[in-house]
PDB file of C-alpha atoms in Angstrom:
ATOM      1  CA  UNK A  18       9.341  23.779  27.940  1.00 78.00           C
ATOM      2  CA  UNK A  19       8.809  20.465  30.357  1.00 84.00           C
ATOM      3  CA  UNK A  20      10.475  18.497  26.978  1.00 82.00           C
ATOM      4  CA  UNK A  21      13.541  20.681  27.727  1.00 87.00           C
ATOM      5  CA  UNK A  22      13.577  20.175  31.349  1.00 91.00           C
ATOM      6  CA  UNK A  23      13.164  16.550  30.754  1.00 91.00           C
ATOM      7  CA  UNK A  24      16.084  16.220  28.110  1.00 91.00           C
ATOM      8  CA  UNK A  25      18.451  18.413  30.810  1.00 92.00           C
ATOM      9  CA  UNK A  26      17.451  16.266  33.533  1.00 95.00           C
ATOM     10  CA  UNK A  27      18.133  13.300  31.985  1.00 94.00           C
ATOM     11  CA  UNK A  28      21.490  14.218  30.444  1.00 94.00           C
ATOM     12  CA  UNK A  29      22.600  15.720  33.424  1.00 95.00           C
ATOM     13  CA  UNK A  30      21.866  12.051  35.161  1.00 96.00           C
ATOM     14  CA  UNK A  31      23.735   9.899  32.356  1.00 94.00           C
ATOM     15  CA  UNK A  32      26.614  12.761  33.203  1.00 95.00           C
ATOM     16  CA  UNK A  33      26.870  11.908  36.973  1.00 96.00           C
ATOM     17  CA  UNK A  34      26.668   7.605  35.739  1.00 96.00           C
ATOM     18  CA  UNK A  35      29.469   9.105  33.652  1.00 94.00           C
ATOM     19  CA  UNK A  36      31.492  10.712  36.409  1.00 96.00           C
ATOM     20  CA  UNK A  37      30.717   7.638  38.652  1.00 96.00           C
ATOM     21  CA  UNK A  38      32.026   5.043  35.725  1.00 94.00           C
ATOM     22  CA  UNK A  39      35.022   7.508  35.543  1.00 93.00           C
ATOM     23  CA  UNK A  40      36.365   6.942  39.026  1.00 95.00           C
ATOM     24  CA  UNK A  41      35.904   2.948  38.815  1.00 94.00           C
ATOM     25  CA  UNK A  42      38.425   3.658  35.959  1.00 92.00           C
ATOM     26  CA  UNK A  43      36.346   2.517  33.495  1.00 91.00           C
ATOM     27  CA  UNK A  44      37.247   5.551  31.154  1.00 91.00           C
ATOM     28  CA  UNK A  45      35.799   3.713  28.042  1.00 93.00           C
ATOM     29  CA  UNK A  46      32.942   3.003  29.173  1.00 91.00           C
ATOM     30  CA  UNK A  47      32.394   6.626  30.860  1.00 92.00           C
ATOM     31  CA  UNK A  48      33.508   8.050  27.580  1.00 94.00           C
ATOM     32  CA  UNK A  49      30.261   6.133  26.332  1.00 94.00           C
ATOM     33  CA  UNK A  50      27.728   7.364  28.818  1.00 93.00           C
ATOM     34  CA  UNK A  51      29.193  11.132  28.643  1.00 94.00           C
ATOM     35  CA  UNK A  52      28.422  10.836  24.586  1.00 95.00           C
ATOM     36  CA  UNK A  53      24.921   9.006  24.800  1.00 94.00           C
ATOM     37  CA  UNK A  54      23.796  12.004  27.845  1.00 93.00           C
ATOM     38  CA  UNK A  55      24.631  15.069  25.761  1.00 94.00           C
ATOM     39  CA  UNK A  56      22.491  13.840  22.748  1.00 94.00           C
ATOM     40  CA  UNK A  57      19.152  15.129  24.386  1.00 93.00           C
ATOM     41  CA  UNK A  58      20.501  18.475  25.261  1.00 92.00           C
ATOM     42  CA  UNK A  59      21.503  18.562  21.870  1.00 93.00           C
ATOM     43  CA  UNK A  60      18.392  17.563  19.877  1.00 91.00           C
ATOM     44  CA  UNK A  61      17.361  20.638  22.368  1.00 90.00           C
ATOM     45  CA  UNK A  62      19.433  23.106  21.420  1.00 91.00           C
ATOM     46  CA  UNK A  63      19.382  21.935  17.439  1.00 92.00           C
ATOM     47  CA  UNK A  64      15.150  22.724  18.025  1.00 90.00           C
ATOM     48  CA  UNK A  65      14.879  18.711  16.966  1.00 88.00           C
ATOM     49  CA  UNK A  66      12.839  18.263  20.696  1.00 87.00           C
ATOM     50  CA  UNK A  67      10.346  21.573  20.112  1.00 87.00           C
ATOM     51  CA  UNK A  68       9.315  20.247  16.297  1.00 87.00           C
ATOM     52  CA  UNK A  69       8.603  16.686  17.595  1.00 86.00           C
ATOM     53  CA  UNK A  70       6.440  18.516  20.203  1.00 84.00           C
ATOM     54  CA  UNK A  71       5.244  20.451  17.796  1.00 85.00           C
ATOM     55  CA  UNK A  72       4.194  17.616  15.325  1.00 84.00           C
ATOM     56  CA  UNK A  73       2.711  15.273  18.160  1.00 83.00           C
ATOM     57  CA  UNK A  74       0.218  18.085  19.285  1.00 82.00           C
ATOM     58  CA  UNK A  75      -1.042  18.826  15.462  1.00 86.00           C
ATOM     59  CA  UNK A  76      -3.893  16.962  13.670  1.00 89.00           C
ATOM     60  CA  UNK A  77      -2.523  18.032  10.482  1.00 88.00           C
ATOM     61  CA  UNK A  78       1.063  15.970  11.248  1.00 86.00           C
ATOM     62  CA  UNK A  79      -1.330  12.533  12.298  1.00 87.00           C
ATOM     63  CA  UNK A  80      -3.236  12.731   9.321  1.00 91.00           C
ATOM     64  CA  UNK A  81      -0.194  12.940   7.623  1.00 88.00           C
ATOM     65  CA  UNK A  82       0.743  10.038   9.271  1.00 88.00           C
ATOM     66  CA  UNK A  83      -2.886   8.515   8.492  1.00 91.00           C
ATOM     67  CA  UNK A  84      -1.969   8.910   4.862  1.00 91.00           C
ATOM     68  CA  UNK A  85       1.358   7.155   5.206  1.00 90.00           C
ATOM     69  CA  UNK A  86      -0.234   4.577   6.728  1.00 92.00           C
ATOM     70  CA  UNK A  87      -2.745   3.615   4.084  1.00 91.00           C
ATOM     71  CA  UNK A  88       0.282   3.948   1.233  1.00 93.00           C
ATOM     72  CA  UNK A  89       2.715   1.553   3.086  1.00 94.00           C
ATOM     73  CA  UNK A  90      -0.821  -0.785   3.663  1.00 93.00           C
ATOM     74  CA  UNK A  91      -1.634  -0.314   0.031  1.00 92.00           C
ATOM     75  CA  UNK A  92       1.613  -1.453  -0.838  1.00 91.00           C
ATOM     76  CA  UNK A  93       2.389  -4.197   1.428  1.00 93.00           C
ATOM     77  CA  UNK A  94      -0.962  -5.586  -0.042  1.00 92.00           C
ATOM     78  CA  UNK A  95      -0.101  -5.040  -3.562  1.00 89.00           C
ATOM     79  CA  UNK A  96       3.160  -7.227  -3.084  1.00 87.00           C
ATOM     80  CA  UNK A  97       1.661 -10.273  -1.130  1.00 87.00           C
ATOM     81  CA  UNK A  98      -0.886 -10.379  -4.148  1.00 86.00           C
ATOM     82  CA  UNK A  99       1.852 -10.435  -6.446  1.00 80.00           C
ATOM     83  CA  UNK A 100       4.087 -13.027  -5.058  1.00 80.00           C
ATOM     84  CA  UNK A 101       1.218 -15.089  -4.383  1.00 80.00           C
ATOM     85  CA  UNK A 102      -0.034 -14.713  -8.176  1.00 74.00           C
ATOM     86  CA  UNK A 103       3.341 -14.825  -9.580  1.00 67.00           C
ATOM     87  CA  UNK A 104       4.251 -11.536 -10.712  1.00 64.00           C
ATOM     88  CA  UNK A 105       2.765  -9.831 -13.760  1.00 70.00           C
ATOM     89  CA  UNK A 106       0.632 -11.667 -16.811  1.00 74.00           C
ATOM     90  CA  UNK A 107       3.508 -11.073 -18.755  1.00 78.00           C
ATOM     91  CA  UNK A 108       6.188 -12.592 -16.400  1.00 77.00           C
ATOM     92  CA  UNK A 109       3.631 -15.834 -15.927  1.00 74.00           C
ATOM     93  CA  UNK A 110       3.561 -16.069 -19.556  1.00 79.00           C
ATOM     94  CA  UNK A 111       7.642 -16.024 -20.008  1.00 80.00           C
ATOM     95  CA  UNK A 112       7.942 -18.579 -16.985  1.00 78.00           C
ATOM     96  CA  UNK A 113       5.006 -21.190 -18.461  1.00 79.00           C
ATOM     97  CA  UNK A 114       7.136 -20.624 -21.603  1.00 79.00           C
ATOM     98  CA  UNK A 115      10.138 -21.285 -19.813  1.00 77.00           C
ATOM     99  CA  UNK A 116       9.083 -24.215 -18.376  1.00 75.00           C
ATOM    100  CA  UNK A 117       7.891 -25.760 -21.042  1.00 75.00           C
ATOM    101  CA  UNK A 118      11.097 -25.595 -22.858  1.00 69.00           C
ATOM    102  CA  UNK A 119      13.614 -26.905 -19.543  1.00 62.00           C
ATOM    103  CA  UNK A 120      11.390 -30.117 -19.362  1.00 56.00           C
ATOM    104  CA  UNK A 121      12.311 -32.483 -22.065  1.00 55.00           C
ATOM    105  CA  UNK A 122       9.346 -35.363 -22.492  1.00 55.00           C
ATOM    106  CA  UNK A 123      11.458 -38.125 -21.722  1.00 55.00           C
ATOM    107  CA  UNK A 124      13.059 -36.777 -18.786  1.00 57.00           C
ATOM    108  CA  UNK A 125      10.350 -37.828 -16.596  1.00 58.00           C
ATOM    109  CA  UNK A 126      11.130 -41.632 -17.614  1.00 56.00           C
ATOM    110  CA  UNK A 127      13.661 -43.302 -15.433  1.00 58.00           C
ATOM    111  CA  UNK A 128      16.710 -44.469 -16.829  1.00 58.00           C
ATOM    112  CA  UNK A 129      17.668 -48.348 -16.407  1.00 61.00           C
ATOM    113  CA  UNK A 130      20.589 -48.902 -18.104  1.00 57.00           C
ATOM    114  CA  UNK A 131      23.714 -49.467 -15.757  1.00 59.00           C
ATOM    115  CA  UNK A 132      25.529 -46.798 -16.261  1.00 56.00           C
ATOM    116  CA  UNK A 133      29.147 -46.675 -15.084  1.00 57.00           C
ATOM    117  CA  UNK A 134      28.526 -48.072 -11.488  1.00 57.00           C
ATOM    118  CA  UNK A 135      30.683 -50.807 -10.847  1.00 57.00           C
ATOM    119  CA  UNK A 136      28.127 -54.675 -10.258  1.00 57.00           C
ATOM    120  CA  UNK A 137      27.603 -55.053  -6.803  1.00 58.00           C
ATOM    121  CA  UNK A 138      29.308 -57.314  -4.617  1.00 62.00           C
ATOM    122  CA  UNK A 139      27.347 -60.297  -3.301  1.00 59.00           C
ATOM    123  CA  UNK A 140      27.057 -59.463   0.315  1.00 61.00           C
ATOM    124  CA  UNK A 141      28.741 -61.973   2.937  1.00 59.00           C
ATOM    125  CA  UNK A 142      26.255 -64.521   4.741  1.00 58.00           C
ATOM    126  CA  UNK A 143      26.043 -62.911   8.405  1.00 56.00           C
ATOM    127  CA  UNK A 144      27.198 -65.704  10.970  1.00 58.00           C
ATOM    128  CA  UNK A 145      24.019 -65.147  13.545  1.00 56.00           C
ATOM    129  CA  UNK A 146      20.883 -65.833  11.955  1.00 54.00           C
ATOM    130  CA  UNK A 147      18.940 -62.668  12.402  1.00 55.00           C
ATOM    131  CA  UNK A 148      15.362 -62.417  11.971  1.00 57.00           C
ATOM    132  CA  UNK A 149      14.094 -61.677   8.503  1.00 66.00           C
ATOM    133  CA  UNK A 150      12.151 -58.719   8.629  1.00 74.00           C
ATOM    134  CA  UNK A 151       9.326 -58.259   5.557  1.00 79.00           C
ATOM    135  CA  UNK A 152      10.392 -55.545   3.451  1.00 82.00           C
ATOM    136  CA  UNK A 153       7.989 -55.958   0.602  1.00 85.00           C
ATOM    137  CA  UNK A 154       6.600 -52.150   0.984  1.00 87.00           C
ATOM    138  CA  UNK A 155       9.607 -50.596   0.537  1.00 87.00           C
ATOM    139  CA  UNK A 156      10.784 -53.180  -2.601  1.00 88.00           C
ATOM    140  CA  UNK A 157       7.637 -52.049  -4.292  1.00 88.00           C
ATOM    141  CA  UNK A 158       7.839 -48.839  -3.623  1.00 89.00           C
ATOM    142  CA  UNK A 159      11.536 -48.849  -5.139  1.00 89.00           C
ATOM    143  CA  UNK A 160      10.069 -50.769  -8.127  1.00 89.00           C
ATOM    144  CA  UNK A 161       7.529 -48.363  -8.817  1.00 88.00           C
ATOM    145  CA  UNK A 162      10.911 -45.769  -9.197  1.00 87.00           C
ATOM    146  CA  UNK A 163      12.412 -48.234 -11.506  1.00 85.00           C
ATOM    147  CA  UNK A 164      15.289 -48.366  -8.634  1.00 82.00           C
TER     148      UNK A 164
END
């Protein structure tokens, strides 16, 4: 009974915003408010607000909701085991197999021919002198690539 006093109060509130919005000649936006404030006296009068009462006040509805709880937990744990493991033993076993075919053994060597690039052109002598800086890291790191 205080549910359905509430829900009237309140609608009967967003219905005077409504008829306040109205005169500013904002009809769109009074249009709005006059369809969001008769929802609660509807979910009244449809019994929506006296079964959610109803359900709140009974132990059997929260163990219900107990149980629902340990399903969804159950099998949000389930799927962050399997993603972290991969999936099933048999989908591991097709992807290893997969794998083992898209690699070819020489494909990890690097290739040095020239390919199609065009040579390089020597690079113009700059007119200030500017300080040579070592680079020796990097050029071994690049030969290391075979770059």
């Amino acid at each position: 009974m205080i549910a359905e006093t509430v829900c009237a109060a309140v609608s009967a509130a967003g219905l005077g915003i409504a008829a306040i919005t109205a005169y500013r000649k904002r009809f769109l936006a009074a249009t709005r408010l006059a369809a969001y404030s008769l929802v609660p006296v509807g979910l009244v009068m449809t019994g929506v607000v006296g079964w959610a009462a109803d359900t709140a006040f009974s132990m059997k509805a929260w163990a219900g909701f107990g149980v629902l709880g340990a399903a969804w937990l159950l099998f949000m744990t389930t799927r962050a085991v399997e993603r972290r493991s991969g999936g099933t033993r048999k989908e591991r076993k097709a992807a290893k197999a997969a794998q083992r075919e898209a690699v070819a053994p020489a494909a990890s060597a690097p290739s040095l021919g020239q390919g199609s690039r065009p040579a390089a052109q020597p690079a113009a002598k700059p007119k200030a002198a500017a300080p040579k800086e070592d680079f020796s890291d990097i050029e071994a790191i690049l030969k290391k690539h075979g770059i």
